CSV table of C-alpha atoms and ligand atoms in Angstrom, one decimal:
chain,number,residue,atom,x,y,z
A,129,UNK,CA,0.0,0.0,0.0
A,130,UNK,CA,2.9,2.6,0.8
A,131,UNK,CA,4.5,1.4,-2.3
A,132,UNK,CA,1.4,2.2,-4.1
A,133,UNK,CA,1.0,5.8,-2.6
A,134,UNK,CA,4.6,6.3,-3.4
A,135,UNK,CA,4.1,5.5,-7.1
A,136,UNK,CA,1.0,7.6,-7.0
A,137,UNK,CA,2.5,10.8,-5.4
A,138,UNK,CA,5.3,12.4,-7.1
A,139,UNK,CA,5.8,15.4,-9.9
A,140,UNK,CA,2.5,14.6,-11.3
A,141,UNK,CA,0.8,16.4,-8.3
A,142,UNK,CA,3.2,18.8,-7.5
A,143,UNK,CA,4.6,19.9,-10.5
A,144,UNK,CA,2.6,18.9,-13.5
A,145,UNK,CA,-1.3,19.3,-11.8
A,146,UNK,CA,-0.5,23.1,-11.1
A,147,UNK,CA,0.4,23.9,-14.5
A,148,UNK,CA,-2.6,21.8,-16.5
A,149,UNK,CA,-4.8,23.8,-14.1
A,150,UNK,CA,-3.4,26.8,-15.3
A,151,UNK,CA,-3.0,25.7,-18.7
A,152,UNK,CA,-6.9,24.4,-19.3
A,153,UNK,CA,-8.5,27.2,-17.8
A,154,UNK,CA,-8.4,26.9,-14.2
A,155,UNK,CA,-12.1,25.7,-12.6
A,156,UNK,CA,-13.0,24.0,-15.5
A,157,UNK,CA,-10.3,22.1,-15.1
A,158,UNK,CA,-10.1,21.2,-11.7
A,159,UNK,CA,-14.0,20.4,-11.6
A,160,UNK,CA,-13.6,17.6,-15.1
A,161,UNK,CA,-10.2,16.1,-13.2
A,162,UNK,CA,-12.1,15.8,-9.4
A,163,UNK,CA,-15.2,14.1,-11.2
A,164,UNK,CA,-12.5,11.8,-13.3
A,165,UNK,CA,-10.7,10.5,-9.8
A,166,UNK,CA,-13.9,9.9,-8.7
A,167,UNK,CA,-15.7,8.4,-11.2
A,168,UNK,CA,-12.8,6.6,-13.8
A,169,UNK,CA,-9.7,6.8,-11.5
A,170,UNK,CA,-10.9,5.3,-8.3
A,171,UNK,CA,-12.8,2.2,-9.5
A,172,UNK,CA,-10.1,1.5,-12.4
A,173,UNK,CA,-7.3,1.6,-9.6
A,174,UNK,CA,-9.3,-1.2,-7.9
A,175,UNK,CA,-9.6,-2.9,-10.9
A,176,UNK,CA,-5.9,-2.8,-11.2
A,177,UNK,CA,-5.3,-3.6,-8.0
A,178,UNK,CA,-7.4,-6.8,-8.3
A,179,UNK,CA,-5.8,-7.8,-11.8
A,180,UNK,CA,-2.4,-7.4,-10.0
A,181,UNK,CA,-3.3,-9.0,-6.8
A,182,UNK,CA,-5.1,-12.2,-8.9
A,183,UNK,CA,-2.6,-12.6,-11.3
A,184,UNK,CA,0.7,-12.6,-8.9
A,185,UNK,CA,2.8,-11.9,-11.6
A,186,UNK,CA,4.4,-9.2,-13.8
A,187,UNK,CA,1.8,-7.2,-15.8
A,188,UNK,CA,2.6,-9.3,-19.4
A,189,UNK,CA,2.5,-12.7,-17.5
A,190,UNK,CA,0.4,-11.4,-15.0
A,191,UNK,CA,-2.1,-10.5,-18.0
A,192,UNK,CA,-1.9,-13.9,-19.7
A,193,UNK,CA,-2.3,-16.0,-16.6
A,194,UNK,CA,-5.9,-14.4,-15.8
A,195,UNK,CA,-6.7,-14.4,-19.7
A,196,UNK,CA,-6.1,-18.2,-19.7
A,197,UNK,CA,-7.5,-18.5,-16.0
A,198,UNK,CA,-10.6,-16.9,-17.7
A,199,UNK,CA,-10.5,-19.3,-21.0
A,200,UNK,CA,-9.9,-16.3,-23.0
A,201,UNK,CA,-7.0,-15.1,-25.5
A,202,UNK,CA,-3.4,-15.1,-24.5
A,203,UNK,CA,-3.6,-12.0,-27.0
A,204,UNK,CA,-4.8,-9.8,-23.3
A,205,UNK,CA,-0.6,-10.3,-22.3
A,206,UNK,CA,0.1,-7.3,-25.1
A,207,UNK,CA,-2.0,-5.0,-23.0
A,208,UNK,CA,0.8,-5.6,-20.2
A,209,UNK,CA,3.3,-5.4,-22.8
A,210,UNK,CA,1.8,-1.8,-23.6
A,211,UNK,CA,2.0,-0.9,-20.2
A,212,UNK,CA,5.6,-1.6,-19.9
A,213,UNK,CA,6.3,0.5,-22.7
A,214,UNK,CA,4.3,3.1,-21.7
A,215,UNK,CA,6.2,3.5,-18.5
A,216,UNK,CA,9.5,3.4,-20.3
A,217,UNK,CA,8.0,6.7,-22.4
A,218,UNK,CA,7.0,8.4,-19.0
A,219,UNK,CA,10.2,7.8,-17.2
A,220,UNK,CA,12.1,9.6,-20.4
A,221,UNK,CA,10.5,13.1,-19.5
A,222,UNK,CA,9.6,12.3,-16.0
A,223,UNK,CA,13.2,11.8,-15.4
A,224,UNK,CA,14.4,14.9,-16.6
A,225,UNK,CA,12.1,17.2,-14.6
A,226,UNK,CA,13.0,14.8,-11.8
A,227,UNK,CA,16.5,16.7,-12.5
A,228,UNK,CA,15.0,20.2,-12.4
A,229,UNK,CA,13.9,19.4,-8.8
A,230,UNK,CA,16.9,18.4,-7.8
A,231,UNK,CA,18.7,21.3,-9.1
A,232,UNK,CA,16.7,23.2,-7.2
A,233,UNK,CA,17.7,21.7,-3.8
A,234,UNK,CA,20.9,23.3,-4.6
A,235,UNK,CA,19.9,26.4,-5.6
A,236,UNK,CA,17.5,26.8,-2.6
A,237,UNK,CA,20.7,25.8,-0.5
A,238,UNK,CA,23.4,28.1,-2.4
A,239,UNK,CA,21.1,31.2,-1.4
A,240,UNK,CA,19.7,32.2,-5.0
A,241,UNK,CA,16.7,32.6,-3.9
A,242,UNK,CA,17.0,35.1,-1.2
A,243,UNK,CA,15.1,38.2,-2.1
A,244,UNK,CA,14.2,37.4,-5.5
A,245,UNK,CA,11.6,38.9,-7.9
A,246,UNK,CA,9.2,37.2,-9.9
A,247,UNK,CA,11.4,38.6,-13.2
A,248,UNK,CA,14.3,37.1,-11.3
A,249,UNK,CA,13.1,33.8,-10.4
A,250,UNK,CA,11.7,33.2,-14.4
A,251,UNK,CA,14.6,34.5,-16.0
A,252,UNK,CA,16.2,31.7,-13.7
A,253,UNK,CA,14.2,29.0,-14.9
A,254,UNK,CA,15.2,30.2,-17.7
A,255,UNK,CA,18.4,29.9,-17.6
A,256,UNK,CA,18.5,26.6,-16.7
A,257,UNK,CA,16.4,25.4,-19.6
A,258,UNK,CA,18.4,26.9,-22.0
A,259,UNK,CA,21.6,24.8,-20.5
A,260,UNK,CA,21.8,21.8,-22.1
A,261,UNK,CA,24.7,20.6,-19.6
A,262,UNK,CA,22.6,21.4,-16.5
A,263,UNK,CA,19.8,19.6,-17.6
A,264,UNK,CA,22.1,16.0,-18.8
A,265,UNK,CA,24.1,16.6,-15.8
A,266,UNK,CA,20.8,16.8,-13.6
A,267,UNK,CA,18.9,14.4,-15.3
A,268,UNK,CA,21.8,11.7,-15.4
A,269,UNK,CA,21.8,12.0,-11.9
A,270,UNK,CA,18.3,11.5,-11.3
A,271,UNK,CA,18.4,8.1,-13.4
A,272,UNK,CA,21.3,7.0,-11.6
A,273,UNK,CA,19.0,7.0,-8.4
A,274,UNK,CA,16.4,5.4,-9.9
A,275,UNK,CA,18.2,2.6,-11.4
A,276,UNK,CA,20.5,2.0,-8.3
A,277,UNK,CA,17.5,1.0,-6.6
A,278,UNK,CA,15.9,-0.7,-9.2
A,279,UNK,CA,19.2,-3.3,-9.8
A,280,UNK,CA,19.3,-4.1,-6.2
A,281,UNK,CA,15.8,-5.2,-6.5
A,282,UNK,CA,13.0,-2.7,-5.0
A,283,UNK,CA,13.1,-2.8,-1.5
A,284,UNK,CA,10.8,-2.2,1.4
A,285,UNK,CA,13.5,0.4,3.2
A,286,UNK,CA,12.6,3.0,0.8
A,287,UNK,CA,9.4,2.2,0.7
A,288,UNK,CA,8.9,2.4,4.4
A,289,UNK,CA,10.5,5.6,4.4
A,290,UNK,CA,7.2,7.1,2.8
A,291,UNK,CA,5.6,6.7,5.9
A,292,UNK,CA,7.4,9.8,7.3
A,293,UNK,CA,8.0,11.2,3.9
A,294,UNK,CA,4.5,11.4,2.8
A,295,UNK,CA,2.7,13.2,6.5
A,296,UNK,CA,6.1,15.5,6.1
A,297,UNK,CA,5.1,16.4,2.7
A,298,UNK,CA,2.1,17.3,3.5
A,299,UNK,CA,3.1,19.3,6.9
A,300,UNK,CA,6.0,21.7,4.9
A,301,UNK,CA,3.2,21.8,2.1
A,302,UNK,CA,1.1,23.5,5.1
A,303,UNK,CA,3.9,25.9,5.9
A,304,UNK,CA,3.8,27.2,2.5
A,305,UNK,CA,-0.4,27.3,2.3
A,306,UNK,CA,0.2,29.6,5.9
A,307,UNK,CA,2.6,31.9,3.8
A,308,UNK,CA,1.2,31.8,0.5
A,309,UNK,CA,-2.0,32.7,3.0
A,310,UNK,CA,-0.5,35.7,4.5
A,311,UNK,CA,1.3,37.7,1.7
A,312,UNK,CA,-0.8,35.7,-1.6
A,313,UNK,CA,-3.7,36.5,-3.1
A,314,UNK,CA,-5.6,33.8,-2.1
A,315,UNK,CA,-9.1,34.9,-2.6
A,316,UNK,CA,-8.0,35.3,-6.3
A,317,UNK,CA,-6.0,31.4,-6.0
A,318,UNK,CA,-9.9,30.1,-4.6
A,319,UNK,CA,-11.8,32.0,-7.4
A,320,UNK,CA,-9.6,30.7,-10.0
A,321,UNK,CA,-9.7,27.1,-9.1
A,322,UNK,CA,-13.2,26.3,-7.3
A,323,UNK,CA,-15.5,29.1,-8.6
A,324,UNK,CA,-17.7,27.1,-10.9
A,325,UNK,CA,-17.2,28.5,-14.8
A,326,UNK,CA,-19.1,25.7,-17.1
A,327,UNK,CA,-18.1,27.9,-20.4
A,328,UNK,CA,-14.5,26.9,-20.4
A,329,UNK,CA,-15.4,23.2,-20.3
A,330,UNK,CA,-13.6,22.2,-23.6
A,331,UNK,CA,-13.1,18.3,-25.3
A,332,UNK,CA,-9.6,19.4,-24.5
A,333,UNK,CA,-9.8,20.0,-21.2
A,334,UNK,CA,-11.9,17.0,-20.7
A,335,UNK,CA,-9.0,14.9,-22.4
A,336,UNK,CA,-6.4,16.5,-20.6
A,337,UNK,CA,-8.1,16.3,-17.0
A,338,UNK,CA,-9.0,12.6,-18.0
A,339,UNK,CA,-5.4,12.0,-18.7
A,340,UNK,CA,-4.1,13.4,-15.6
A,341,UNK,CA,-6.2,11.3,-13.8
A,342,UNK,CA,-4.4,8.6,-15.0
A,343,UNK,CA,-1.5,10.1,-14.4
A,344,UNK,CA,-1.5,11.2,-11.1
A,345,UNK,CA,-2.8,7.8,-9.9
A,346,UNK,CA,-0.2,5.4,-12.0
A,347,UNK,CA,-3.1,3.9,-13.9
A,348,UNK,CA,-3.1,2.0,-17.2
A,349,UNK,CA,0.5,1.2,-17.0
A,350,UNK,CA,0.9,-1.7,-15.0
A,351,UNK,CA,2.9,-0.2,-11.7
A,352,UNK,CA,-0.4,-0.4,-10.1
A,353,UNK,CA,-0.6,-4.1,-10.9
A,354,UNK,CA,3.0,-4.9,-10.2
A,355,UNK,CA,2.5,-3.6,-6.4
A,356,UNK,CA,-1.3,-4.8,-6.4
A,357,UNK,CA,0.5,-8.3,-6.6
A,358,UNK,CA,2.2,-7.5,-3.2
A,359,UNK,CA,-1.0,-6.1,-1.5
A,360,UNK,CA,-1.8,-8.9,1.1
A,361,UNK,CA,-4.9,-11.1,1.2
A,362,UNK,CA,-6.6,-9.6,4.0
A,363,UNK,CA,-6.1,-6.3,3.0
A,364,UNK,CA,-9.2,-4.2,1.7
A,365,UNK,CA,-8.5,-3.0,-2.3
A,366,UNK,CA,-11.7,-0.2,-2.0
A,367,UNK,CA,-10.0,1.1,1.5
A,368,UNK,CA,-6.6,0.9,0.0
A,369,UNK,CA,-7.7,2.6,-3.2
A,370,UNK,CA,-9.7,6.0,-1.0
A,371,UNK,CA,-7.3,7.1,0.7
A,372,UNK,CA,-4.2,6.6,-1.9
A,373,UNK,CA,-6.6,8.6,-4.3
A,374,UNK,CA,-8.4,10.8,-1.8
A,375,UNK,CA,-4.7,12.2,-0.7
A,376,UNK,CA,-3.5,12.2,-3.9
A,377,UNK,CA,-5.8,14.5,-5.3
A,378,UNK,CA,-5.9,16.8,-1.7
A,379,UNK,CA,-2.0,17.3,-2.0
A,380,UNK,CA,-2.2,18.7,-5.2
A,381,UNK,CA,-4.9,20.6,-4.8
A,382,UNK,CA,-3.2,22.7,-2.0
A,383,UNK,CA,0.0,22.8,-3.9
A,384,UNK,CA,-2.2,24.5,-6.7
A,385,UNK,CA,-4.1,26.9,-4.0
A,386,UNK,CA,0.0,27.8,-2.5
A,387,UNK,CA,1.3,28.4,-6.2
A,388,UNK,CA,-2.0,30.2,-7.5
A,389,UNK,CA,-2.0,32.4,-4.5
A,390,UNK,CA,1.5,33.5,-5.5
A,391,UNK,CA,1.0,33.7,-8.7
A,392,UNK,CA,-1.8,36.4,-8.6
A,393,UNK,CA,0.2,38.2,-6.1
A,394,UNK,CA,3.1,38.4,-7.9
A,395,UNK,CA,1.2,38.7,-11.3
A,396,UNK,CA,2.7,36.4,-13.0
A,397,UNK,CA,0.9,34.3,-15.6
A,398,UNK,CA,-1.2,31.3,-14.6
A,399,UNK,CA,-0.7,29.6,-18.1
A,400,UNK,CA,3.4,29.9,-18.0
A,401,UNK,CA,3.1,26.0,-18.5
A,402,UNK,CA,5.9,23.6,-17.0
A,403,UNK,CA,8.0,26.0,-15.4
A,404,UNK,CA,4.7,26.8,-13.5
A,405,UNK,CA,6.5,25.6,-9.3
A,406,UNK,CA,9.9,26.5,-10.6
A,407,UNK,CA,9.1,30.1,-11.0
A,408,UNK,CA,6.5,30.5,-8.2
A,409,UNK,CA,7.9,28.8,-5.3
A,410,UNK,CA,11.5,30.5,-4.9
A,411,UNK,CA,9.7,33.4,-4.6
A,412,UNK,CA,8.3,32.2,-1.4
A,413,UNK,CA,11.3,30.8,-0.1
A,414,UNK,CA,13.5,34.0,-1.0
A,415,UNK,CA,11.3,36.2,1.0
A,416,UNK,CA,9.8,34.0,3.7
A,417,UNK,CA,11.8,33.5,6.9
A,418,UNK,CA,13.8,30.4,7.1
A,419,UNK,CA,13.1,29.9,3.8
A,420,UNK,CA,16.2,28.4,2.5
A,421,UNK,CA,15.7,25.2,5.0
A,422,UNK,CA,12.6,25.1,4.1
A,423,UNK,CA,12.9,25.5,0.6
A,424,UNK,CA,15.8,22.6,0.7
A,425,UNK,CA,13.9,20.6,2.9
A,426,UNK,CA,10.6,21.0,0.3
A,427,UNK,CA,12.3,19.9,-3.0
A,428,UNK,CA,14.0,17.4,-1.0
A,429,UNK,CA,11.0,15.5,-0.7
A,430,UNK,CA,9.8,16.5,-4.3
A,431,UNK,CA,12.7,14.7,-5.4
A,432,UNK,CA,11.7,11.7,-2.9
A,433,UNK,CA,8.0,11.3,-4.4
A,434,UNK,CA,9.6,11.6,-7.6
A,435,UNK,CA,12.0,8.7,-7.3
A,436,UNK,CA,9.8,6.4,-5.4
A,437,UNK,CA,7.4,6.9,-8.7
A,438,UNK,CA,9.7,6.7,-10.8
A,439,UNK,CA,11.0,3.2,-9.9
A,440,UNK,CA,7.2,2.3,-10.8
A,441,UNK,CA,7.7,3.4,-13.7
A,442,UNK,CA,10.2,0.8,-14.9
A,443,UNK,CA,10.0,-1.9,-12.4
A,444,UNK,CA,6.7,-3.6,-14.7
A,445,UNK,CA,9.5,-3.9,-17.7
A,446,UNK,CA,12.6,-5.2,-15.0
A,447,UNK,CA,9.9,-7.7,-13.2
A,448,UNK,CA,9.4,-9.1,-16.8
A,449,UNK,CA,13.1,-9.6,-17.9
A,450,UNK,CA,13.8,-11.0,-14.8
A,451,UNK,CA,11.3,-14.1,-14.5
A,452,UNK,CA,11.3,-14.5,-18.1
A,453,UNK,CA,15.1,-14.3,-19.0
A,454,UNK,CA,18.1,-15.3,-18.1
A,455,UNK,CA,19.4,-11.5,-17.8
A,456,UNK,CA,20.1,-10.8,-14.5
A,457,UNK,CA,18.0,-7.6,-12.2
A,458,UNK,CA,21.1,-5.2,-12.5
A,459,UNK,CA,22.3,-6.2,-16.1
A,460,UNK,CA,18.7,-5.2,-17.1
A,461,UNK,CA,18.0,-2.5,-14.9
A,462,UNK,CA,21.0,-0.7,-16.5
A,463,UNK,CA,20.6,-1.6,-20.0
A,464,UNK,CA,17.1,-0.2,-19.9
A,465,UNK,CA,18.0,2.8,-17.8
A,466,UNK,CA,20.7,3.8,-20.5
A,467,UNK,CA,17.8,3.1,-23.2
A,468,UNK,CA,15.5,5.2,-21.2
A,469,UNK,CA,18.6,7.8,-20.5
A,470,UNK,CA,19.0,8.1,-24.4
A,471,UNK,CA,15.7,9.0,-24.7
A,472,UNK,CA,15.7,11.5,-21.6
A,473,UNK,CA,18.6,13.4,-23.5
A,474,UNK,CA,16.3,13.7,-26.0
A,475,UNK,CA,13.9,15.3,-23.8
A,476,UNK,CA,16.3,17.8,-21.8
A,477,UNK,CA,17.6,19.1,-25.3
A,478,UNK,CA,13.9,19.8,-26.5
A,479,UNK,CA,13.9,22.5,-24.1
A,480,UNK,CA,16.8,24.2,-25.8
A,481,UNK,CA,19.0,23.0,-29.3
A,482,UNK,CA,16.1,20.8,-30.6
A,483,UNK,CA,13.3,23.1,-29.5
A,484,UNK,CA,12.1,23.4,-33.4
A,485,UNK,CA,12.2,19.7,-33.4
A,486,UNK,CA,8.4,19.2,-34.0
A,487,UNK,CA,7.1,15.5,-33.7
A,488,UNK,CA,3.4,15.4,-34.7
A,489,UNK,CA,0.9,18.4,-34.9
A,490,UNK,CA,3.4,20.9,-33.8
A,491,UNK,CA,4.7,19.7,-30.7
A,492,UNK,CA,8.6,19.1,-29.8
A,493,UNK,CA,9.5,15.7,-28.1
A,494,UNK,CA,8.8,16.5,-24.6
A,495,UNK,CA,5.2,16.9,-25.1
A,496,UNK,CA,4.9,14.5,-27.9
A,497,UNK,CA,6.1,11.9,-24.7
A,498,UNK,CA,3.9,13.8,-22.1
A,499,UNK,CA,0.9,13.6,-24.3
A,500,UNK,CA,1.1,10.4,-26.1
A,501,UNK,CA,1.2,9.0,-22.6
A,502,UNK,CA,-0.9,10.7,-20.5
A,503,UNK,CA,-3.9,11.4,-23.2
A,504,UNK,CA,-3.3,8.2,-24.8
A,505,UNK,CA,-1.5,5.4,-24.0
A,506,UNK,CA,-2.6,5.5,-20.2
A,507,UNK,CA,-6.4,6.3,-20.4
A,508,UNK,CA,-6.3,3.3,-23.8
A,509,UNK,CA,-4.5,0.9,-20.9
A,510,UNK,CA,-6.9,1.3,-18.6
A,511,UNK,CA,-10.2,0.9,-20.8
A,512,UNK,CA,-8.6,-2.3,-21.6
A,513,UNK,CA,-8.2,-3.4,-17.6
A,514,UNK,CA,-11.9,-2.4,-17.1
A,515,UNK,CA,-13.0,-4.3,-20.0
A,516,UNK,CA,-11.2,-7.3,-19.3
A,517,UNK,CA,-11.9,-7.3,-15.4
A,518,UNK,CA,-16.1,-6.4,-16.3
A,519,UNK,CA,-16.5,-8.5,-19.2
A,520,UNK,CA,-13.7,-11.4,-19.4
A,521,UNK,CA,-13.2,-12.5,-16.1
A,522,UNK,CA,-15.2,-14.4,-14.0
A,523,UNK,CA,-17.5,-12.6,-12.2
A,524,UNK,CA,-16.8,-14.3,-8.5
A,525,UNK,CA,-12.9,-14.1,-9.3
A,526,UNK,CA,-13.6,-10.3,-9.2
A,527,UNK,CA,-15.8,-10.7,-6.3
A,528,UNK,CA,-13.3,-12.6,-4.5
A,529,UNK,CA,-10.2,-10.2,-5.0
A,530,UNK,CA,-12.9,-6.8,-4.4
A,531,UNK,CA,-14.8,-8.6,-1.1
A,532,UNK,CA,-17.2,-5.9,-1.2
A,533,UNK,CA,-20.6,-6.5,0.2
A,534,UNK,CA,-23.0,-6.3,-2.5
A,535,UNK,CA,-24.1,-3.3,-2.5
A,536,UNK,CA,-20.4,-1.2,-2.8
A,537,UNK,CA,-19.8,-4.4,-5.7
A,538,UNK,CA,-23.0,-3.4,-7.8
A,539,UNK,CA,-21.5,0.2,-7.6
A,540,UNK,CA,-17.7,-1.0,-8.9
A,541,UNK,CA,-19.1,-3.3,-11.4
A,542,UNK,CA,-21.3,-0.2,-12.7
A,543,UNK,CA,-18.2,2.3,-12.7
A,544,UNK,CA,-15.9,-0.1,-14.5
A,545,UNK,CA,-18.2,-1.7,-17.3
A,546,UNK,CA,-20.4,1.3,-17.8
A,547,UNK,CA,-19.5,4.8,-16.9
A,548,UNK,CA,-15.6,4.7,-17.0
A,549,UNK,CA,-15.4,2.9,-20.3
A,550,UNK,CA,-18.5,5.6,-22.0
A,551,UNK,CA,-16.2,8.2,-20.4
A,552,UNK,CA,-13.2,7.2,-22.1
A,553,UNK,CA,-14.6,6.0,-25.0
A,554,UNK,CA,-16.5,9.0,-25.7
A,555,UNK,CA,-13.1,11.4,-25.2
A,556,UNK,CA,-11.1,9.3,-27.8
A,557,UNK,CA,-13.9,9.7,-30.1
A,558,UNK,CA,-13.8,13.4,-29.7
A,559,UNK,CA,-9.9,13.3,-29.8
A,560,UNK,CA,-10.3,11.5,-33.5
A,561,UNK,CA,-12.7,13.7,-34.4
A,562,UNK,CA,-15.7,11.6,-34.3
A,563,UNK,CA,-17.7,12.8,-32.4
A,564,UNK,CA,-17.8,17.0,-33.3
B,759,PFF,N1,1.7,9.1,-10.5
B,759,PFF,C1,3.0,9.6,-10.7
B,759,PFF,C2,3.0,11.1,-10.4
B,759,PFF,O1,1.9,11.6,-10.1
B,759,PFF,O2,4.0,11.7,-10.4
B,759,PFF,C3,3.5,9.4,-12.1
B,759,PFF,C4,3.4,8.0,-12.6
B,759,PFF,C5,4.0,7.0,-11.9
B,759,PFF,C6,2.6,7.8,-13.6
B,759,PFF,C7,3.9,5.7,-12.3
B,759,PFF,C8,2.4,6.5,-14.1
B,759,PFF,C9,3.0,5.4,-13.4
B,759,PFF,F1,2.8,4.2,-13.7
């Protein structure tokens, strides 16, 4: 379960949720994402759950075994495959913003921040994007510690250590709320987010809030699975599921109401994109006091989220080598980190030498990765999970894994084979053009 909430809490709520906020239109897209975690994310991360838990295996094998526990078509062991693949795509931008935070340990702790301006701290952001050196350096680093711990074989140490990381993340994240309270604008930061504005309910923003659902909860990829075939027996998936989801969503939602409170203050542009935290928060920390422990202390523990979902991110693929090959755990862990490195480079110079390097429809290789994945690849994953758990298994095999009484059953079984397939469905549609 801790591994779960580790995978789950990292830079997609901190730094990525922020920025989409800003990005699609603020309410709007805060409303579409809360009713997505409710209605798609939570029952599809029990359904993963259960698929992992059932199936005791890697997500590939793992997918096989219940299609042929089911009497149905070992063809079900690509969607695992997908997964694995899908992960590998994440971890090649996920790493290199991984490196930005951890940059900015440093320069909370070499005293750049102290006193800055808004200008200051964006021309600073800046300035590291446009270094191709920084960002390689930083983001070798970063998969360095990831890999390091997945060679040796995840272990429950660093795991464990999210029982004090997470409540600490939350209690600096409060520090920051009080600040952001007292010199912000946080009336502004409340409008912007919660006051109810229907009109800039786009299919984009649907598809974007849809896909950060996914992404903010590790669905569709597998990780979910792979540490849903640790959970113990007696230990209840729906419980499990609420509160990794429930504090999931509530951290970054405050980390939005901190940065958006700053933001208006400092009047700086709620759009900027994903340098949204970078630029915002060294503001806080340069003026408040104490600010450079606790601004060391807070991107320390960025980082730590970071990591611990990162290593779900490509333990699916090392879990698969390993029981299916010969390779051994750290041969594969770093030929596939170096694969994965590669395509990080990739990443970190799209920010600066290859920024006119256009993909598909205009977008350079960062968010060709970031979209493909998250509007995609994810969302297509887990349509495929609540297919296969509503309408391939056997019912009392789901019944069994779920042990819901039958009431809270009737309600999963609902969510999963009706309402989160329509939803997703009906968003692909749009995205193809389809549906106008
Ligand atoms: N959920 C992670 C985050 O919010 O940062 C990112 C992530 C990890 C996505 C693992 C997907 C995944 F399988």
């Amino acid at each position: 379960m801790l591994a779960t909430a580790g995978s789950a809490i990292g830079l997609g709520n901190i730094w990525k949720l922020p920025y989409m906020i800003g990005v699609n239109g603020g309410s709007a897209f805060v409303m579409v994402f809360v009713i997505c975690i409710f209605l798609v994310g939570i029952p599809l991360m029990m359904t993963e759950i259960l698929l992992g838990r059932r199936a005791q295996k890697n997500p590939l094998d793992g997918m096989q075994a219940l299609a042929i526990e089911a009497n149905k078509s070992s063809i079900w062991k690509y969607l695992g495959g997908m997964g694995m693949l899908t992960g590998l795509l994440i971890l090649g931008f996920y790493s290199v913003i991984g490196g930005w935070v951890l940059n900015y340990i440093f320069e909370a702790g070499n005293g750049s921040f102290t006193g800055i301006s808004a200008a200051q701290s964006t021309a600073n952001f800046d300035a590291l994007l446009s270094s191709p050196l920084k960002l390689l350096f930083w983001h070798t680093v970063f998969m360095f510690m990831t890999m390091s711990v997945v060679a040796h074989g995840v272990n429950s140490g660093l795991e464990k250590a999210n029982n004090i990381l997470i409540p600490s993340l939350f209690a600096i994240l409060l520090v920051l709320l009080g600040y952001s309270m007292s010199v912000g604008n946080m009336s502004a930061a409340y409008q912007f987010m919660f006051k109810p504005d229907f009109s800039k309910i786009t299919p984009v923003v649907v598809l974007s809030a849809l896909g950060h659902a996914f992404f903010s909860l590790s669905l569709g990829m597998g990780a979910v699975m792979v540490y849903g075939s640790y959970l113990q027996r007696h230990v209840s998936i729906a419980r499990t599921t609420i509160y990794i989801a429930l504090a999931d969503t509530l951290l970054g939602l405050l980390v939005g109401l901190a940065i958006y409170s700053l933001v208006f203050a400092n009047h700086l542009a709620p759009n900027a994109g994903p340098g949204l935290i970078f630029q915002t928060l060294p503001i806080a920390f340069g003026h408040m006091p104490g600010g450079s422990i606790i601004g060391i202390l807070f991107f320390m523990l960025i980082a730590f989220a970071a990591w611990t979902s990162s290593i779900s991110l490509v333990e699916p693929a090392i879990a698969w080598i390993v029981e299916n090959t010969k390779v051994k755990r750290h041969i594969a862990a770093w030929t596939l980190g170096f694969a994965v490195w590669l395509l990080g480079v990739t990443v970190a110079l799209s920010f600066n030498e290859w920024r006119g390097v256009k993909i598909i429809f205009g977008l350079n290789i960062f968010e060709t990765l970031d979209k493909l994945t998250s509007t995609i690849l994810l969302p297509l994953g887990g349509l495929l999970m609540a297919i296969f758990a509503g309408y391939f298994m056997q019912k009392q095999h789901v019944q069994e894994e779920l042990d819901l009484q039958d009431k809270a059953f009737k309600l999963w079984r609902f969510t999963n084979n009706v309402i989160a397939p329509i939803a997703i469905t009906a968003v692909f549609l749009y995205l193809f053009g389809i549906i106008k």
